[in-house]
Each structure stands twice: as C-alpha cells, then as structure tokens.
Tab-separated table of C-alpha atoms and ligand atoms in Angstrom:
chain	number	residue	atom	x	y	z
F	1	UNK	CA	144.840	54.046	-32.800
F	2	UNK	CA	143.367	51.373	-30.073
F	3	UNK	CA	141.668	49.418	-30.655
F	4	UNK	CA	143.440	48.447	-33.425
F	5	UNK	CA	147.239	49.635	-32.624
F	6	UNK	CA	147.636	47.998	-29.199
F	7	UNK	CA	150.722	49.367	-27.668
F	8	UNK	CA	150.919	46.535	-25.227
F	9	UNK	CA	151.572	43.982	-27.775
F	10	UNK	CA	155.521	44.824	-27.310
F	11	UNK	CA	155.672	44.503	-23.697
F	12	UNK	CA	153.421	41.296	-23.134
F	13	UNK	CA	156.613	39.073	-21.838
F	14	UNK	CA	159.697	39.123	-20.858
F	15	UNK	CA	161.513	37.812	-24.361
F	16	UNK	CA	159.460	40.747	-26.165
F	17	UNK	CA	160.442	43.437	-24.168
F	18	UNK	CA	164.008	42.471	-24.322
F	19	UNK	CA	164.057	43.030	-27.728
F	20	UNK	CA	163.097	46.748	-27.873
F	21	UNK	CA	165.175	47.917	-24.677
F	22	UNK	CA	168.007	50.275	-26.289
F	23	UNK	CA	170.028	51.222	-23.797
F	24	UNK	CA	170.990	48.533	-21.845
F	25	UNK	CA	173.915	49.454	-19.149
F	26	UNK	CA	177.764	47.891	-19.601
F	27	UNK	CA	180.690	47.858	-16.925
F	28	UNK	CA	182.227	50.543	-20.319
F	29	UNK	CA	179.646	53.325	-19.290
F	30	UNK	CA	181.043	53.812	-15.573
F	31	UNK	CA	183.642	55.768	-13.970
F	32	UNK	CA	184.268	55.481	-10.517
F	33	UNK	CA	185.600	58.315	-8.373
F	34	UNK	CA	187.981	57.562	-5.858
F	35	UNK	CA	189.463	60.151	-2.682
F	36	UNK	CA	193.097	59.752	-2.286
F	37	UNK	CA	194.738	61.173	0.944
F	38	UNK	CA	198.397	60.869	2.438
F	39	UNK	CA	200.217	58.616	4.378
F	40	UNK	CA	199.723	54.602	4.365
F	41	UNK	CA	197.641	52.229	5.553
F	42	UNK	CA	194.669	54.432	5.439
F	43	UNK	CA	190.893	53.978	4.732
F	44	UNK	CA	188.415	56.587	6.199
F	45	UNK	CA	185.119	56.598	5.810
F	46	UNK	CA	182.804	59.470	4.984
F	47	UNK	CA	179.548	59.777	7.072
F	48	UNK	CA	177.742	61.720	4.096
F	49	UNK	CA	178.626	59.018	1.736
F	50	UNK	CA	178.002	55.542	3.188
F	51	UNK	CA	180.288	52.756	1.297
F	52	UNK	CA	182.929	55.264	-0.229
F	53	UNK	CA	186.021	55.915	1.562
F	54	UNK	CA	189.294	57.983	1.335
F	55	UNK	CA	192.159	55.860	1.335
F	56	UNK	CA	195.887	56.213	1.159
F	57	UNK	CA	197.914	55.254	-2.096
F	58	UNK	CA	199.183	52.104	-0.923
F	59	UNK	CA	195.112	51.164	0.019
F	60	UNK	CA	194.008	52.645	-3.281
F	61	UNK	CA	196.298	49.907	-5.247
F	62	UNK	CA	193.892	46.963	-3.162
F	63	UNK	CA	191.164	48.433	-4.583
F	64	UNK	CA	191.999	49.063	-8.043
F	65	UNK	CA	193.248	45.695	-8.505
F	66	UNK	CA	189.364	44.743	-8.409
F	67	UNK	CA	188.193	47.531	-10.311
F	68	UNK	CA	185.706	46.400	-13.710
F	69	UNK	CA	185.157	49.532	-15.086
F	70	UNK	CA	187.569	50.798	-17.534
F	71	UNK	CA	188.641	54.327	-15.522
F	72	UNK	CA	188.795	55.877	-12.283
F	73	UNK	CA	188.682	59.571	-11.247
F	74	UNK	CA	191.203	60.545	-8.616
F	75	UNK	CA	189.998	63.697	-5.843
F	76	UNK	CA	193.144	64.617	-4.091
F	77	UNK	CA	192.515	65.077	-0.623
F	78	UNK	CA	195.917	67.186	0.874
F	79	UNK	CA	196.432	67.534	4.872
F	80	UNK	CA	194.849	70.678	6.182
F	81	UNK	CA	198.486	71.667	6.516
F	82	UNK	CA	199.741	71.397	3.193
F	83	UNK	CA	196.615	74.272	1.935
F	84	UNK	CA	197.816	77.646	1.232
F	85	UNK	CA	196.512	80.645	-0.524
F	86	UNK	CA	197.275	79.464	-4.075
F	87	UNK	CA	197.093	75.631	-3.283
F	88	UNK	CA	201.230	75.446	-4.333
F	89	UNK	CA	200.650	71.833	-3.066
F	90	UNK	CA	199.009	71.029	-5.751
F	91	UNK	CA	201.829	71.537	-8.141
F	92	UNK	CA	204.160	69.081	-6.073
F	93	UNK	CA	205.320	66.186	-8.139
F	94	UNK	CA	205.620	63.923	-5.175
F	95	UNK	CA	201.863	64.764	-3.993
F	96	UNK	CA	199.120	62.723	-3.171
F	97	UNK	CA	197.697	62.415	-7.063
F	98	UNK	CA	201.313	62.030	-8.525
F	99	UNK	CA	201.457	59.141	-5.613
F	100	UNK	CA	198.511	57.520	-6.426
F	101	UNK	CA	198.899	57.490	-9.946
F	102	UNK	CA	202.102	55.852	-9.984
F	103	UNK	CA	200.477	53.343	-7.297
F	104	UNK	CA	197.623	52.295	-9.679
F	105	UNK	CA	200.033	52.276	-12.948
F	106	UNK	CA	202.095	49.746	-11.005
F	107	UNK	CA	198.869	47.452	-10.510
F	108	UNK	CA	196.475	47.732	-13.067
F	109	UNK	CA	198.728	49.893	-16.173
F	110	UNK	CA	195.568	48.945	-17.878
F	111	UNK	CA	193.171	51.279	-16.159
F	112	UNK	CA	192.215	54.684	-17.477
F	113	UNK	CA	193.301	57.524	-15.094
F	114	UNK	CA	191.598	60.257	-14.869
F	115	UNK	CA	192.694	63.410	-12.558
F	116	UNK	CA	190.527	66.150	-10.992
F	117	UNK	CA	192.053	69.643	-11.621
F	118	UNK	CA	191.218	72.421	-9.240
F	119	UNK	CA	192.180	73.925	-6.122
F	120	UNK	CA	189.077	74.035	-3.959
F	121	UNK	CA	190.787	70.748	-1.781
F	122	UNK	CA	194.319	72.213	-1.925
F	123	UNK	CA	193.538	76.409	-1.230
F	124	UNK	CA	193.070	77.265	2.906
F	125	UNK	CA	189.805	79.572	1.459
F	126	UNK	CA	188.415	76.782	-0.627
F	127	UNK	CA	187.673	78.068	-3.478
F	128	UNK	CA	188.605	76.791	-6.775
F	129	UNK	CA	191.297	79.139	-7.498
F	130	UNK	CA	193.538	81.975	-6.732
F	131	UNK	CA	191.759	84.831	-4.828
F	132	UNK	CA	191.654	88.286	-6.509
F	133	UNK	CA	190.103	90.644	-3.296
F	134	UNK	CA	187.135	88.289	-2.791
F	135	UNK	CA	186.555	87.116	-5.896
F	136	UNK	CA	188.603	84.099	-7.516
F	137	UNK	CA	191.186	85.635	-10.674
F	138	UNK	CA	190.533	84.049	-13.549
F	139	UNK	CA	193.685	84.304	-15.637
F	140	UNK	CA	196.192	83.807	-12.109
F	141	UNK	CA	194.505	80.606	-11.523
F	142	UNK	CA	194.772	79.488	-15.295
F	143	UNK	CA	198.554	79.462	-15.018
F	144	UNK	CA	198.144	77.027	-11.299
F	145	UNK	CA	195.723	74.942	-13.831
F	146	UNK	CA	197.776	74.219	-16.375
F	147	UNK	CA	200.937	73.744	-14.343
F	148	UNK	CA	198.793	70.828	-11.909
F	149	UNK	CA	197.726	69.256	-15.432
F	150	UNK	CA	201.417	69.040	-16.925
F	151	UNK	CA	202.376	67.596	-13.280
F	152	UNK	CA	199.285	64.807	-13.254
F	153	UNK	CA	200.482	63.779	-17.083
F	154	UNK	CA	203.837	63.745	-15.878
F	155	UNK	CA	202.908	61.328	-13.261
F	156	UNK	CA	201.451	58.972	-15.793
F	157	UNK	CA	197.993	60.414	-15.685
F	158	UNK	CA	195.702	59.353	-19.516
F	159	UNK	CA	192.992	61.566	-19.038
F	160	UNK	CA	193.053	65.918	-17.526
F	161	UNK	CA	189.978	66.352	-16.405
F	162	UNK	CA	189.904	70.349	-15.238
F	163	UNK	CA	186.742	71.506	-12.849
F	164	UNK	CA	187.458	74.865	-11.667
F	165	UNK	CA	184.719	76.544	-14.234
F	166	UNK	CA	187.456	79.367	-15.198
F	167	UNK	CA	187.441	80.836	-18.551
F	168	UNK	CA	189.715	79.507	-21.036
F	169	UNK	CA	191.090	76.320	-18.375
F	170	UNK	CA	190.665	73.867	-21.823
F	171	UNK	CA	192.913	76.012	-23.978
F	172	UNK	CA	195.348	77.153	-21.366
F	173	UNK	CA	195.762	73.453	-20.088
F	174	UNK	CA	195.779	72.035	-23.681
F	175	UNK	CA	198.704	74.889	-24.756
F	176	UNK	CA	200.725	73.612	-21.360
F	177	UNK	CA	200.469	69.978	-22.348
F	178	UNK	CA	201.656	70.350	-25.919
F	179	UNK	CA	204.295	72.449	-25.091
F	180	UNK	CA	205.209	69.829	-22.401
F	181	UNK	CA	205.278	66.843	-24.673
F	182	UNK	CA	201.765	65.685	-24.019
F	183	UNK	CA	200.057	66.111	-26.582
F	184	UNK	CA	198.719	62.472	-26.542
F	185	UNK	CA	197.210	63.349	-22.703
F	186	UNK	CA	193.475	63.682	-23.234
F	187	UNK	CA	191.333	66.358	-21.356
F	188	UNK	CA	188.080	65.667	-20.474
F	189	UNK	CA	186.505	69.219	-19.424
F	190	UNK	CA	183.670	69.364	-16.552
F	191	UNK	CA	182.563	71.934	-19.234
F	192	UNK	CA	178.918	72.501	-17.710
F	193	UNK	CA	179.032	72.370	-14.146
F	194	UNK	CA	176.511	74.141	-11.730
F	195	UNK	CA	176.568	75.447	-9.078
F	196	UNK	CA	174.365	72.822	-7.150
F	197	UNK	CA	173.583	72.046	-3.310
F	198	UNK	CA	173.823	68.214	-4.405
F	199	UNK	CA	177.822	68.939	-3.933
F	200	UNK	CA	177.202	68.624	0.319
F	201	UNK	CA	178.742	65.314	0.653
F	202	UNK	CA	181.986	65.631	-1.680
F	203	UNK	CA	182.789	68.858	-0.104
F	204	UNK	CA	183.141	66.974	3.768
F	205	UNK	CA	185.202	64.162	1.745
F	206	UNK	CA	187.789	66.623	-0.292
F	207	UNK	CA	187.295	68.652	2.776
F	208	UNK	CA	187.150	71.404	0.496
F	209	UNK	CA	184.090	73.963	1.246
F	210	UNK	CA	184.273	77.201	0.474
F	211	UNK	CA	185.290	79.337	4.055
F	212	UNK	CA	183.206	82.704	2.599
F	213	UNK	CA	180.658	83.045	-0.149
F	214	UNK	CA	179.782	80.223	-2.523
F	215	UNK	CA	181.240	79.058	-6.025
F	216	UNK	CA	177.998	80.918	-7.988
F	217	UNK	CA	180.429	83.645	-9.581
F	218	UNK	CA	182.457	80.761	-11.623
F	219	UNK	CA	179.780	77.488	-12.131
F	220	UNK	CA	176.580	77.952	-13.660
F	221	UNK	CA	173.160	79.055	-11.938
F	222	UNK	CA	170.862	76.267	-12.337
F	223	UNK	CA	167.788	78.391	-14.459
F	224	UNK	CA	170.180	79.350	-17.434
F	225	UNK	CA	170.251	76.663	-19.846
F	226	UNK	CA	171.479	78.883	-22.534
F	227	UNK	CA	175.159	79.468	-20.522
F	228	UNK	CA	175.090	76.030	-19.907
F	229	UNK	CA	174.983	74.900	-23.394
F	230	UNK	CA	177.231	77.856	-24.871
F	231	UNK	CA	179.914	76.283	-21.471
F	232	UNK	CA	180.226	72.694	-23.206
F	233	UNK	CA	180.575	74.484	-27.279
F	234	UNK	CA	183.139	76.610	-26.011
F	235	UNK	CA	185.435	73.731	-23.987
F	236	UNK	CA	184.730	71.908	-27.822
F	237	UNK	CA	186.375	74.558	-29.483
F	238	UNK	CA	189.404	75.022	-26.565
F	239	UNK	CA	190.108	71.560	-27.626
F	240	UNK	CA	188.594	69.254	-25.163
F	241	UNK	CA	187.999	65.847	-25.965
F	242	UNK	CA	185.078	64.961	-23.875
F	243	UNK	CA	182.363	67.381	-22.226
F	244	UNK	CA	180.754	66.893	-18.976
F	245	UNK	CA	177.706	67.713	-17.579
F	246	UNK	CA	177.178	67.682	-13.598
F	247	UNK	CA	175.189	66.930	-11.548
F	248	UNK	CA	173.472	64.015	-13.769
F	249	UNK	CA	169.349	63.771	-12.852
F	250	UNK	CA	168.656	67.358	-12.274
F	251	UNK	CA	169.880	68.137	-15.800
F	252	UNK	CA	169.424	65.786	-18.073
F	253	UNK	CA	167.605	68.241	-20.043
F	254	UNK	CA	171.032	70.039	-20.819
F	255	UNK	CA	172.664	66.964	-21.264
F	256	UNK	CA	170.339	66.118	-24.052
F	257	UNK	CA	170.830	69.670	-25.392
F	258	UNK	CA	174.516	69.724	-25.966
F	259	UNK	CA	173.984	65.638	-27.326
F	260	UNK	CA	172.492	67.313	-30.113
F	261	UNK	CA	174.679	70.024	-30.651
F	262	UNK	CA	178.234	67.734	-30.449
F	263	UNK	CA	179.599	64.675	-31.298
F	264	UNK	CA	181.951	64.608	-28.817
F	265	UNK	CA	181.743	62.216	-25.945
F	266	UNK	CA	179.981	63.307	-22.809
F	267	UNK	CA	180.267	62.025	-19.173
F	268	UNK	CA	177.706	62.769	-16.684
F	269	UNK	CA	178.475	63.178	-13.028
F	270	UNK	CA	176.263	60.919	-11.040
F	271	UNK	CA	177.197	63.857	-7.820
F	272	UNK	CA	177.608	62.795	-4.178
F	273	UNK	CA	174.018	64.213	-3.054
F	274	UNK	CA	172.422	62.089	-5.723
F	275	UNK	CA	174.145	59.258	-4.462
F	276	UNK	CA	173.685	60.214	-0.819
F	277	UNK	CA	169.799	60.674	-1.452
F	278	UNK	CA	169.529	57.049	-3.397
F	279	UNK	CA	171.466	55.296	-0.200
F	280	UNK	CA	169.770	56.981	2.473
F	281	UNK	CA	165.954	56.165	0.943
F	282	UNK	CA	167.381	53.081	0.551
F	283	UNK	CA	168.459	52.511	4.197
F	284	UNK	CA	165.275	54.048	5.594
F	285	UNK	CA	163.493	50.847	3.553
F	286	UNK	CA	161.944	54.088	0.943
F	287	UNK	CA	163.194	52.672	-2.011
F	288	UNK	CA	164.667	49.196	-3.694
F	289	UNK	CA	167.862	50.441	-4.157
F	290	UNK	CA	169.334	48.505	-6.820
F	291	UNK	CA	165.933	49.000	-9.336
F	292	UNK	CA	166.073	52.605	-8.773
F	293	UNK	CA	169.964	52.669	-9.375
F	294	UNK	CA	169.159	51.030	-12.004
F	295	UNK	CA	166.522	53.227	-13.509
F	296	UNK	CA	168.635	56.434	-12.237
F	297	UNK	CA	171.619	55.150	-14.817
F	298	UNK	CA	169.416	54.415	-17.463
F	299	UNK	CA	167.826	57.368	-17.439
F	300	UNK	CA	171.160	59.188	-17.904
F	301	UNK	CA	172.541	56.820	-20.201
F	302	UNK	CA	169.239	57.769	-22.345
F	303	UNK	CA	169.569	61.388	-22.319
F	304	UNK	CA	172.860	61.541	-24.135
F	305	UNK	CA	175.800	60.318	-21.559
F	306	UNK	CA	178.593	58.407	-22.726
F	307	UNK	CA	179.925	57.552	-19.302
F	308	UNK	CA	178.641	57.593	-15.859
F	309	UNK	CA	180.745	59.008	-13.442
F	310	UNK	CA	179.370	57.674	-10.253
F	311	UNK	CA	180.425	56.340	-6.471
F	312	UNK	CA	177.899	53.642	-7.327
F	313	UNK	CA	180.006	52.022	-10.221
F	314	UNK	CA	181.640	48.951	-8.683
F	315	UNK	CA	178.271	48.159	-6.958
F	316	UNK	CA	175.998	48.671	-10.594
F	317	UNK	CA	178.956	45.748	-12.152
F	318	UNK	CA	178.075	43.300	-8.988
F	319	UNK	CA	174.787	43.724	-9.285
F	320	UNK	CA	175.121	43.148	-13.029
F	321	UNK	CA	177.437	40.410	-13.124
F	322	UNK	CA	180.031	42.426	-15.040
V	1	LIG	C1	185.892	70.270	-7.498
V	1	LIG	C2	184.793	69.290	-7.611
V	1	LIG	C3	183.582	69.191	-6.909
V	1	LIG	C4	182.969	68.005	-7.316
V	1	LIG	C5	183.804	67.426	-8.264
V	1	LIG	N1	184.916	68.241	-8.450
V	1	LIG	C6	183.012	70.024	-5.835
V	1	LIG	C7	182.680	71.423	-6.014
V	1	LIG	O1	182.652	71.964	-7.125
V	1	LIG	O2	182.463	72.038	-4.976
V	1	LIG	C8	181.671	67.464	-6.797
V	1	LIG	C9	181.466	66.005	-6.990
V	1	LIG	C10	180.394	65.405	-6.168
V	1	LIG	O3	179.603	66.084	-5.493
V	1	LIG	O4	180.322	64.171	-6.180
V	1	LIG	N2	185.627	71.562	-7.863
C-alpha cells in the first residue's frame, strides 16, 4: 500500500511501460468488410460511412490487391430489381458474391474469404428471411441459408459466415456443406447479434432496411445477457468454428462472458454506427481519431476478441506501419 507500493513505478517512461502492455494490436486481428455490387467499373460511396465504398467486382480486385489483413468479409449488395420475396437471387451461382469471389481468388488466392449469409439485402421486405404472415419462418429460411452457403463455397468462398439470427442456421448450413463436399469450408457464426440502432449506416449501404417492423423477433434485445450467452454455446455445439459478437463497444461485457465460457475463436464486429460515430467526432475536430481508434480496438481486443471485424482495418495497418 502507498507509500510503499508505488503503482507509478511501472509507467514512469516510455521503455517501462512497453514492457507491461499485453495486448498490443497486429494487421492478424482485423477483418475488413467490403460491399460488392453489380456491373463494372463501379465505386460508390456511402454518405453514412465516409471512406468505405461499394464497388463492382472488377474494382474490388484493385483493392484487394493492397489488402494487409489476412481476410475480408464480402456484403452482397443485389440491384433493387433482382429482390424478391424469398431473395432467389441469392442462390444464383453467377451473382454478385460468386463474382467477387472468383475476382479476389484470381488476385490475391492468398486472402481469407469470408461471405455474409442472409437475405435482408436480397428480399424486396428486407428482412432476413422468408416471410411467414408478418413474421420471418424460421425453418423455410433455413433451407435458402444453407443452399446460399453451399453456393458461396462453391464459388471458392474459405470461411460461411451466416447472420440471419434463425434457429438452427449453424447446423442446417454445416449438414448442407458436408453433404456438398465441403466439409473443409469453415463457418464462422454471427452467433450473438443484437438487435442494435448502431446498424443505421450498413443498412443505406446493403440497402437492406427492413420495409415494416424491425429485426427484434430474430436478434437479441440488448438487456438480456443470459440469451446472448446461451446464442454463442448453442452455434458451439451446431458446429461453428468461430463465434461472433456484434456490435463490439456496447458489449464487450458479453464478449468477455462467452471468452470464458469457450475456447473457440471469437470475432467482434466493430458495426457501421461505431465507425460512423468515431469519423464524424473526428471530422467535427471532437476527437484524435487515430488514438481513440486506437484505444476503441484495444479495448475489444482486451475483452476477449480474436479478430476485429471493422471498416477501419486498412486505415489501423497504415497508421501502424503493418
Ligand atoms: C445482415 C447484417 C447486418 C450487419 C451485418 N450483417 C445488418 C442487419 O442485421 O441489419 C450490420 C453490420 C454493420 O452495421 O456494420 N443481417
């Protein structure tokens, strides 16, 4: 006790604090989500998210060609068109994420692919399945699920990573892959994801809000931790191989939960409001960005994340050095 235990001691310079800092961030931790739409030549930006864009296969190859980090998430983003009641576009093996998959494999085979399953960007309702009166069917949609994940691994895709919050979408996708010849196709389950307002900005770039009611009857309400912990054991015992939790800073008390209750990996999605919110303090002169990034990452990184999904990834290795 002070005076005699002086806590200070370890942080008096630079070199000493250095040594005690355990969790120091790597270009490994990050994942960087990317919004793929159709036709060429394309590269539209998003007003809600300043410095992310949607871009068109061909564009998408340009930019993973720089890419540091070891895997990128791909958000299919159809032609208002192409949506239908049961988002059949989805399933088409010459679609947008089939497209871009082969596009990266052809530039970077290196690169971990990772593909978003759900239907809220290819459905004309929005919601993240198939509709059952007003309410989404569970089992229907479990049957789209699986077939979009056995097209996506067909396509080259490493990684499933299924976000619809239905019942059983690990198992059912899991069963489809096997049976398919996949069973070396890894699924990485958004196995506890809320139902948060810090969604705004991804929903204007998949273009995929919800045209009635809200997604609160399939992701989790934000005051019961005990669903959101049982969400992540159950995708273990489906078969996933890595849990999610998402959003990132608002929960990082359920992240460190289910840390201690697996030792599977876990990602942690860094969502578009929480990057929206650290861009726009920034740009109103609020904050110093790249500290509070910094912190931000850290901070999940500390609670129990083994990867960082986040738009900020390829910005985090510049600032780095990575
Ligand atoms: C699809 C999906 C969403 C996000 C990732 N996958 C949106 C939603 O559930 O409405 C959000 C990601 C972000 O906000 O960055 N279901």
């Amino acid at each position: 006790m002070y005076p005699e235990r002086r806590l200070r001691r370890n942080r008096l310079n630079s070199a000493m604090r250095r040594m005690t800092e355990t969790f120091k961030l790597s270009a490994d931790d990050f994942i960087l989500p990317l919004f793929v739409t159709s036709g060429q030549n394309k590269k539209e930006s998003i007003e809600t998210l300043p410095g992310v864009y949607r871009y068109s296969s061909d564009k998408l190859a340009d930019v993973v060609s720089k890419v540091t980090v070891p895997a990128v998430l791909l958000f299919g983003v159809p032609d208002e068109g192409r949506k239908d009641e049961s988002g059949s576009s989805a399933l088409d093996s010459a679609g947008i994420i089939p497209m871009a998959i082969s596009a990266i494999k052809s530039v970077r085979p290196d690169l971990c692919v990772i593909t978003d399953v759900c239907l809220c960007a290819y459905t004309n309702h929005g919601h993240c399945g198939v509709l059952n009166e007003n309410d989404v069917d569970n089992d229907k949609t479990l049957v789209v699920l699986a077939d979009m994940a056995v097209v996506h691994a067909k396509a080259g895709a490493d990684i499933i990573a299924p976000s619809a919050m239905m019942d059983g979408q690990v198992a059912a996708i899991r069963d489809a892959l096997d049976d398919n010849g996949f069973n070396n196709k890894a699924i990485m389950s958004y196995s506890t994801k809320f139902a948060s307002s810090f969604y705004g900005p991804f929903r204007e770039a998949a273009k995929s809000s919800p045209d009635f009611g809200d997604r609160s009857s399939y992701q989790l309400g934000f005051s019961d931790k005990a669903q959101a912990v049982i969400e992540s054991l159950e995708d273990e015992k489906e078969g996933a191989d890595w849990l999610m939790v998402k959003p990132a800073v608002a929960y990082l008390d359920v992240l460190s939960e289910i840390r201690s209750k697996t030792l599977l990996p876990i990602a942690a999605y860094h969502v578009s409001g929480e990057y929206a919110m650290l861009k726009y303090a920034a740009k109103a002169g609020v904050i110093d960005e790249r500290k509070a990034v910094i912190e931000t990452m850290t901070a999940i990184k500390r609670s129990g994340a083994n990867a960082i999904i986040t738009y900020y990834a390829e910005e985090i290795c510049q600032w780095l050095g990575f």
